[in-house]
């Protein structure tokens, strides 16, 4: 998939995130990964389906999934 | 959460105090998502809690909120609802708050069928005071006050509330966040006493003591052990083990307390006028 097929934006609020890793574990498409310091980062946005599993399982309200503008 | 949902939060109070991976944030999100999806007028929603990690949730929620005393949230909520029956009154409580110190308020509110929505953030432990067992701690589980394993038989809170007369009763878990949101929506819409037993992980004081090293392990435990109401009925009781049912167990109509009480007031006023 190329950039033009990108349908979703996933924003992580690092000020609220406590690095529990649940978002990464719940993403069925490998969109998110933990970096070396245990912080979740978006690595493959083109595969995001907007399923909201990451957002709904984030205990810290730190993930926002939105349709790309 | 996007700005569509964070508008229901007191964002200036965040990040919250809950531990990393604590389920209470997932349940709180499910409640605000349910309120948003139902299109409720936020001015007409009041949230009441007792004391506990769970009971701190309303402090982050941008509604009229009451953070009361341990076990007494339902009593305060009863007062709010009787005085202002047009409000949607949601009680946020913990398993200790609702079933130990507040157990009597719970059963009598259910018996009266007062139109409250009680959401129990059930982590089967006293999280806030560092992990004492509660009346729902599973048999054999470890807690700071059960170092050899829990010897008391636990309450099934859904059975308790149904037995006491509550008219809407459901259970879900933080693993099933979408399902949890849906049952909360149904509970809020139900007229009468509604109870949602929301299993919510406490990795800090329950998980670690019970062979689940983090929040994910606890969510996987919910995934493996939760069964639908219909499947539950098919498992012979002796083979149920650690499995538990989720779903809506009761959804019935019965006279609602505030309405019945208002009729008493009207009658008394009329008789008073006649004298
Ligand atoms: C009258 C009174 N007794 C005891 C306490 C101590 N106390 C505070 S929170 C709590 C238990 C909370 O457990 P639960 O309701 O399950 O909430 P959780 O922290 O697990 O979310 C207790 C016993 C108190 N604050 N007030
Ligand atoms: S689920 Fe939320 S708090 Fe946990 S790592 Fe992901 S963004 Fe951070
Ligand atoms: S919305 Fe779904 S697919 Fe997209 S990042 Fe979140 S969990 Fe993964
Ligand atoms: S002690 Fe348990 S219930 Fe309390 S914030 Fe930590 S994980 Fe949550
Ligand atoms: Mg508890």
Coordinates of C-alpha atoms and ligand atoms in Angstrom, one line a residue:
Chain A
X1 CA 0.0 0.0 0.0
X2 CA 1.2 3.5 -0.9
X3 CA 0.8 6.8 0.9
X4 CA -2.3 7.7 -1.1
X5 CA -4.2 4.7 0.4
X6 CA -3.7 6.0 3.9
X7 CA -7.1 6.3 5.4
X8 CA -6.4 6.7 9.1
X9 CA -4.3 8.7 11.5
X10 CA -3.2 7.3 14.8
X11 CA -1.9 9.8 17.3
X12 CA -0.2 8.9 20.6
X13 CA -0.2 11.4 23.4
X14 CA 3.2 10.7 25.0
X15 CA 2.3 13.0 28.0
X16 CA -0.4 10.6 29.1
X17 CA 1.0 7.2 27.9
X18 CA 2.4 5.0 30.6
X19 CA 4.0 2.4 28.2
X20 CA 1.8 -0.5 29.2
X21 CA 2.0 -1.9 25.7
X22 CA -1.6 -2.9 25.4
X23 CA -2.2 -0.9 22.2
X24 CA 0.7 -2.8 20.5
X25 CA -0.6 -6.2 21.7
X26 CA -4.2 -5.4 20.5
X27 CA -3.4 -4.0 17.0
X28 CA -4.3 -6.8 14.6
X29 CA -2.3 -5.1 11.7
X30 CA 1.1 -4.5 13.1
X31 CA 0.6 -0.7 12.8
X32 CA 2.2 -0.1 16.2
X33 CA 5.5 -1.2 17.8
X34 CA 7.2 -0.5 21.1
X35 CA 10.5 1.4 20.6
X36 CA 13.7 0.6 22.5
X37 CA 12.4 2.6 25.5
X38 CA 9.1 0.8 25.6
X39 CA 7.2 3.7 23.9
X40 CA 4.5 2.9 21.4
X41 CA 5.2 4.3 17.9
X42 CA 3.3 4.1 14.6
X43 CA 5.4 2.1 12.2
X44 CA 3.0 1.1 9.4
X45 CA 0.0 3.5 9.2
X46 CA -0.9 2.3 5.7
X47 CA -2.2 -1.0 7.2
X48 CA -4.4 0.6 9.8
X49 CA -8.1 -0.3 9.3
X50 CA -9.4 2.1 11.9
X51 CA -10.7 -0.7 14.0
X52 CA -10.2 1.3 17.3
X53 CA -8.9 -1.7 19.2
X54 CA -5.8 0.2 20.3
X55 CA -7.8 3.3 21.3
X56 CA -10.5 1.4 23.3
X57 CA -7.9 -0.7 25.2
X58 CA -5.6 2.2 26.1
X59 CA -6.1 2.7 29.9
X60 CA -4.6 6.2 29.6
X61 CA -6.8 7.8 27.0
X62 CA -3.6 8.3 25.1
X63 CA -4.5 7.1 21.6
X64 CA -6.7 8.8 19.1
X65 CA -7.6 7.1 15.8
X66 CA -9.1 9.4 13.2
X67 CA -9.9 9.3 9.5
X68 CA -7.2 11.0 7.5
X69 CA -8.1 14.4 6.2
Chain B
X1 CA -9.2 9.2 22.5
X2 CA -10.0 11.9 20.0
X3 CA -11.3 15.3 20.9
X4 CA -14.8 14.0 20.4
X5 CA -14.4 12.0 23.6
X6 CA -11.8 13.9 25.5
X7 CA -14.3 16.7 25.7
X8 CA -16.0 14.6 28.4
X9 CA -12.7 14.5 30.4
X10 CA -11.1 17.1 32.7
X11 CA -8.0 17.0 30.6
X12 CA -6.1 19.4 32.9
X13 CA -6.1 16.6 35.5
X14 CA -4.4 14.1 33.2
X15 CA -2.3 11.9 33.3
X16 CA -4.4 10.1 35.8
X17 CA -2.9 8.4 39.0
X18 CA -3.8 4.8 38.0
X19 CA -0.9 2.4 37.5
X20 CA 0.3 1.5 34.0
X21 CA -2.0 -1.1 32.5
X22 CA -4.8 -0.6 35.2
X23 CA -8.2 -1.6 33.7
X24 CA -10.0 1.4 35.3
X25 CA -9.1 3.7 32.5
X26 CA -10.5 1.3 29.9
X27 CA -13.8 1.1 31.8
X28 CA -13.9 4.9 32.2
X29 CA -13.3 5.3 28.5
X30 CA -16.2 2.8 27.8
X31 CA -18.5 4.9 29.9
X32 CA -17.7 8.2 28.2
X33 CA -18.0 6.5 24.8
X34 CA -21.4 5.1 25.8
X35 CA -22.5 8.6 26.9
X36 CA -21.3 10.0 23.6
X37 CA -22.9 7.3 21.4
X38 CA -26.2 7.7 23.3
X39 CA -26.0 11.5 22.6
X40 CA -26.9 12.3 26.3
X41 CA -26.8 15.9 27.3
X42 CA -23.7 16.1 29.5
X43 CA -25.5 18.7 31.7
X44 CA -28.1 16.0 32.6
X45 CA -25.6 13.4 33.6
X46 CA -24.4 13.1 37.2
X47 CA -21.6 10.7 38.3
X48 CA -21.3 9.5 41.8
X49 CA -18.5 7.4 43.4
X50 CA -17.3 6.1 46.7
X51 CA -13.7 5.5 47.7
X52 CA -11.1 3.4 45.9
X53 CA -8.9 3.5 42.8
X54 CA -12.1 2.9 40.8
X55 CA -13.9 5.7 42.6
X56 CA -11.4 8.2 41.5
X57 CA -12.7 8.0 38.0
X58 CA -15.3 10.8 38.3
X59 CA -12.4 13.2 39.2
X60 CA -11.3 12.9 35.6
X61 CA -14.8 13.2 34.1
X62 CA -16.3 16.5 33.0
X63 CA -19.8 16.2 34.4
X64 CA -21.4 17.1 37.7
X65 CA -19.6 14.6 39.9
X66 CA -19.7 13.5 43.6
X67 CA -16.8 11.7 45.2
X68 CA -18.4 10.5 48.4
X69 CA -17.4 8.2 51.3
X70 CA -16.4 4.6 51.2
X71 CA -19.4 2.3 50.3
X72 CA -21.9 5.1 50.3
X73 CA -22.0 6.2 46.6
X74 CA -25.4 4.5 46.1
X75 CA -26.9 6.3 49.1
X76 CA -25.8 9.7 47.8
X77 CA -27.0 8.8 44.3
X78 CA -30.4 7.9 45.7
X79 CA -30.7 11.4 47.1
X80 CA -29.6 13.0 43.8
X81 CA -32.1 10.9 41.8
X82 CA -35.0 11.5 44.2
X83 CA -34.4 15.2 44.1
X84 CA -33.7 15.4 40.4
X85 CA -35.3 12.5 38.7
X86 CA -34.7 14.0 35.2
X87 CA -30.9 13.4 35.6
X88 CA -29.1 10.3 34.4
X89 CA -27.3 9.2 37.6
X90 CA -24.4 6.9 37.1
X91 CA -22.6 5.3 40.1
X92 CA -18.9 4.3 39.7
X93 CA -17.9 1.9 42.4
X94 CA -15.3 -0.9 43.1
X95 CA -15.9 -4.4 44.3
X96 CA -14.8 -3.5 47.8
X97 CA -16.9 -0.3 47.7
X98 CA -20.0 -1.9 46.3
X99 CA -19.9 -5.4 47.9
X100 CA -18.0 -5.1 51.2
X101 CA -18.7 -1.9 53.1
X102 CA -21.4 -0.8 50.7
X103 CA -23.1 -4.2 50.2
X104 CA -26.3 -3.2 52.0
X105 CA -26.8 -0.1 50.0
X106 CA -26.3 -2.2 46.8
X107 CA -29.0 -4.8 47.6
X108 CA -31.5 -2.3 48.9
X109 CA -31.2 0.0 45.9
X110 CA -31.7 -3.1 43.7
X111 CA -34.7 -4.1 45.8
X112 CA -36.2 -0.7 45.4
X113 CA -35.5 -0.7 41.7
X114 CA -34.4 2.9 41.8
X115 CA -33.4 4.3 38.4
X116 CA -29.6 4.3 38.8
X117 CA -26.8 2.8 36.6
X118 CA -24.2 1.2 38.9
X119 CA -21.0 0.3 37.2
X120 CA -18.7 -1.8 39.4
X121 CA -15.0 -1.7 38.3
X122 CA -14.4 -5.2 39.6
X123 CA -10.8 -6.1 40.0
X124 CA -11.5 -8.7 42.8
X125 CA -9.3 -6.8 45.2
X126 CA -8.9 -3.7 47.3
X127 CA -6.5 -1.9 44.9
X128 CA -6.2 1.4 46.7
X129 CA -5.2 0.0 50.0
X130 CA -2.6 -2.4 48.4
X131 CA -4.4 -5.7 47.8
X132 CA -6.5 -7.0 50.6
X133 CA -9.1 -9.6 49.5
X134 CA -12.7 -8.5 48.8
X135 CA -16.0 -10.4 48.9
X136 CA -15.5 -11.3 45.2
X137 CA -11.9 -12.5 45.4
X138 CA -12.0 -16.0 43.7
X139 CA -11.5 -19.0 46.0
X140 CA -7.9 -20.0 46.2
X141 CA -6.5 -16.6 44.8
X142 CA -3.8 -14.8 46.7
X143 CA -4.2 -11.4 48.3
X144 CA -2.2 -9.5 50.9
X145 CA -4.7 -10.8 53.5
X146 CA -5.0 -14.2 52.0
X147 CA -1.3 -15.3 51.8
X148 CA -2.3 -19.0 51.7
X149 CA -5.1 -18.4 49.2
X150 CA -8.7 -17.2 49.7
X151 CA -10.8 -19.5 51.8
X152 CA -14.1 -17.6 51.7
X153 CA -16.5 -18.3 48.9
X154 CA -17.0 -15.2 46.7
X155 CA -20.2 -13.4 45.7
X156 CA -21.2 -13.5 42.1
X157 CA -22.3 -9.8 42.0
X158 CA -24.6 -10.3 39.1
X159 CA -26.5 -13.1 40.9
X160 CA -26.5 -11.0 44.1
X161 CA -28.1 -8.0 42.3
X162 CA -30.6 -10.2 40.4
X163 CA -31.6 -11.9 43.6
X164 CA -32.1 -8.6 45.3
X165 CA -34.4 -7.4 42.6
X166 CA -32.3 -5.3 40.2
X167 CA -34.0 -5.2 36.8
X168 CA -31.0 -4.9 34.4
X169 CA -27.9 -6.9 35.1
X170 CA -24.9 -7.5 32.8
X171 CA -21.2 -8.4 32.9
X172 CA -18.3 -7.7 30.6
X173 CA -14.6 -7.2 30.8
X174 CA -11.9 -4.8 29.7
X175 CA -10.7 -7.3 27.1
X176 CA -14.2 -7.0 25.6
X177 CA -14.1 -3.2 25.5
X178 CA -16.6 -2.9 22.6
X179 CA -19.0 -5.3 24.3
X180 CA -18.5 -3.5 27.6
X181 CA -19.4 -0.2 25.9
X182 CA -22.6 -1.7 24.5
X183 CA -23.8 -3.2 27.8
X184 CA -23.1 0.2 29.5
X185 CA -25.3 1.8 26.9
X186 CA -28.1 -0.6 27.5
X187 CA -27.7 -0.2 31.3
X188 CA -27.9 3.6 31.0
X189 CA -31.0 3.4 28.8
X190 CA -32.8 0.9 31.1
X191 CA -35.4 2.4 33.4
X192 CA -34.9 0.9 36.9
X193 CA -31.9 -0.4 38.8
X194 CA -29.1 -1.3 36.3
X195 CA -25.9 -3.1 37.3
X196 CA -22.8 -3.7 35.2
X197 CA -20.1 -6.0 36.6
X198 CA -17.1 -4.7 34.7
X199 CA -14.1 -6.9 35.2
X200 CA -11.1 -4.6 35.3
X201 CA -7.5 -5.7 35.8
X202 CA -5.4 -4.6 38.8
X203 CA -1.9 -5.8 37.6
X204 CA -0.2 -4.2 40.6
X205 CA -2.0 -6.0 43.5
X206 CA -3.9 -8.8 41.9
X207 CA -2.1 -9.9 38.8
X208 CA 1.4 -10.1 40.2
X209 CA 0.2 -12.2 43.2
X210 CA -1.7 -14.6 41.0
X211 CA 0.7 -15.6 38.2
X212 CA -0.2 -12.9 35.8
X213 CA 2.8 -10.7 35.3
X214 CA 1.2 -7.8 33.5
X215 CA -2.0 -6.2 32.2
X216 CA -1.8 -8.2 29.0
X217 CA -1.7 -11.5 30.8
X218 CA -4.8 -10.5 32.8
X219 CA -6.6 -9.5 29.7
X220 CA -5.7 -12.8 28.1
X221 CA -7.1 -14.5 31.2
X222 CA -10.4 -12.7 30.6
X223 CA -10.4 -13.7 27.0
X224 CA -9.8 -17.4 27.8
X225 CA -12.3 -17.6 30.7
X226 CA -15.2 -15.4 29.6
X227 CA -18.0 -17.4 27.9
X228 CA -21.3 -16.1 26.6
X229 CA -24.4 -16.6 28.7
X230 CA -25.7 -19.3 26.4
X231 CA -22.5 -21.3 26.3
X232 CA -22.2 -20.9 30.1
X233 CA -25.6 -22.6 30.6
X234 CA -24.3 -25.6 28.5
X235 CA -21.3 -26.2 30.7
X236 CA -22.0 -28.7 33.6
X237 CA -21.4 -26.8 36.9
X238 CA -18.7 -29.1 38.0
X239 CA -16.7 -28.4 34.8
X240 CA -16.9 -24.6 34.9
X241 CA -13.6 -24.1 36.7
X242 CA -12.4 -20.5 36.4
X243 CA -14.8 -19.8 33.5
X244 CA -17.4 -17.0 34.0
X245 CA -20.4 -15.8 31.9
X246 CA -20.6 -12.4 30.2
X247 CA -23.5 -10.7 28.6
X248 CA -26.9 -9.4 29.7
X249 CA -28.4 -11.7 32.3
X250 CA -31.6 -9.8 33.1
X251 CA -33.5 -7.0 31.4
X252 CA -37.0 -6.7 32.9
X253 CA -39.5 -4.0 33.9
X254 CA -40.8 -3.3 37.3
X255 CA -42.2 -0.2 39.1
X256 CA -39.4 2.4 39.6
X257 CA -38.9 3.8 43.1
X258 CA -38.8 7.5 42.3
X259 CA -42.1 7.3 40.4
X260 CA -43.7 5.2 43.1
X261 CA -42.5 7.7 45.7
X262 CA -43.8 10.7 43.7
X263 CA -47.2 9.1 43.7
X264 CA -47.1 8.9 47.5
X265 CA -46.2 12.6 47.7
X266 CA -49.1 13.5 45.3
X267 CA -51.5 11.5 47.4
X268 CA -50.3 13.0 50.6
X269 CA -50.6 16.5 49.2
X270 CA -54.1 15.9 48.0
X271 CA -55.2 14.5 51.3
X272 CA -53.5 17.4 53.0
X273 CA -55.4 19.9 50.8
X274 CA -58.7 18.2 51.5
X275 CA -58.3 18.7 55.3
Ligands
LIG1 C1 -14.8 4.0 56.1 C2 -13.5 3.6 55.4 N1 -13.0 2.3 55.6 C3 -11.9 1.9 54.9 C4 -11.3 2.8 54.1 C5 -10.0 2.3 53.4 N2 -10.3 2.0 52.0 C6 -10.0 2.9 51.0 S1 -10.3 2.3 49.5 C7 -10.7 0.8 50.2 C8 -11.1 -0.4 49.3 C9 -11.3 -0.1 47.8 O1 -11.5 -1.2 47.1 P1 -12.4 -1.2 45.8 O2 -13.7 -0.6 46.1 O3 -12.5 -2.6 45.3 O4 -11.6 -0.2 44.8 P2 -10.3 -0.4 44.0 O5 -9.2 0.4 44.7 O6 -10.0 -1.9 44.0 O7 -10.6 0.1 42.7 C10 -10.6 0.8 51.5 C11 -10.9 -0.4 52.4 C12 -11.9 4.1 53.9 N3 -11.3 4.9 53.0 N4 -13.0 4.4 54.5
LIG2 S1 -2.1 1.4 25.5 FE1 -2.0 3.6 25.9 S2 -0.7 3.8 27.8 FE2 -0.4 1.7 27.0 S3 1.4 1.9 25.7 FE3 -0.3 2.2 24.4 S4 -0.6 4.4 24.3 FE4 0.7 4.0 26.0
LIG3 S1 -7.1 1.3 14.7 FE1 -6.8 -0.9 14.7 S2 -5.5 -1.3 12.9 FE2 -5.3 0.9 13.4 S3 -3.5 1.1 14.8 FE3 -5.3 0.8 16.1 S4 -5.5 -1.3 16.4 FE4 -4.1 -1.1 14.7
LIG4 S1 -3.5 -0.4 42.5 FE1 -4.6 -1.7 41.0 S2 -6.6 -0.7 40.9 FE2 -5.3 0.8 41.8 S3 -4.5 2.0 40.2 FE3 -3.0 0.4 40.5 S4 -3.6 -1.2 39.1 FE4 -5.3 0.2 39.3
LIG5 MG1 -11.4 -3.4 43.8

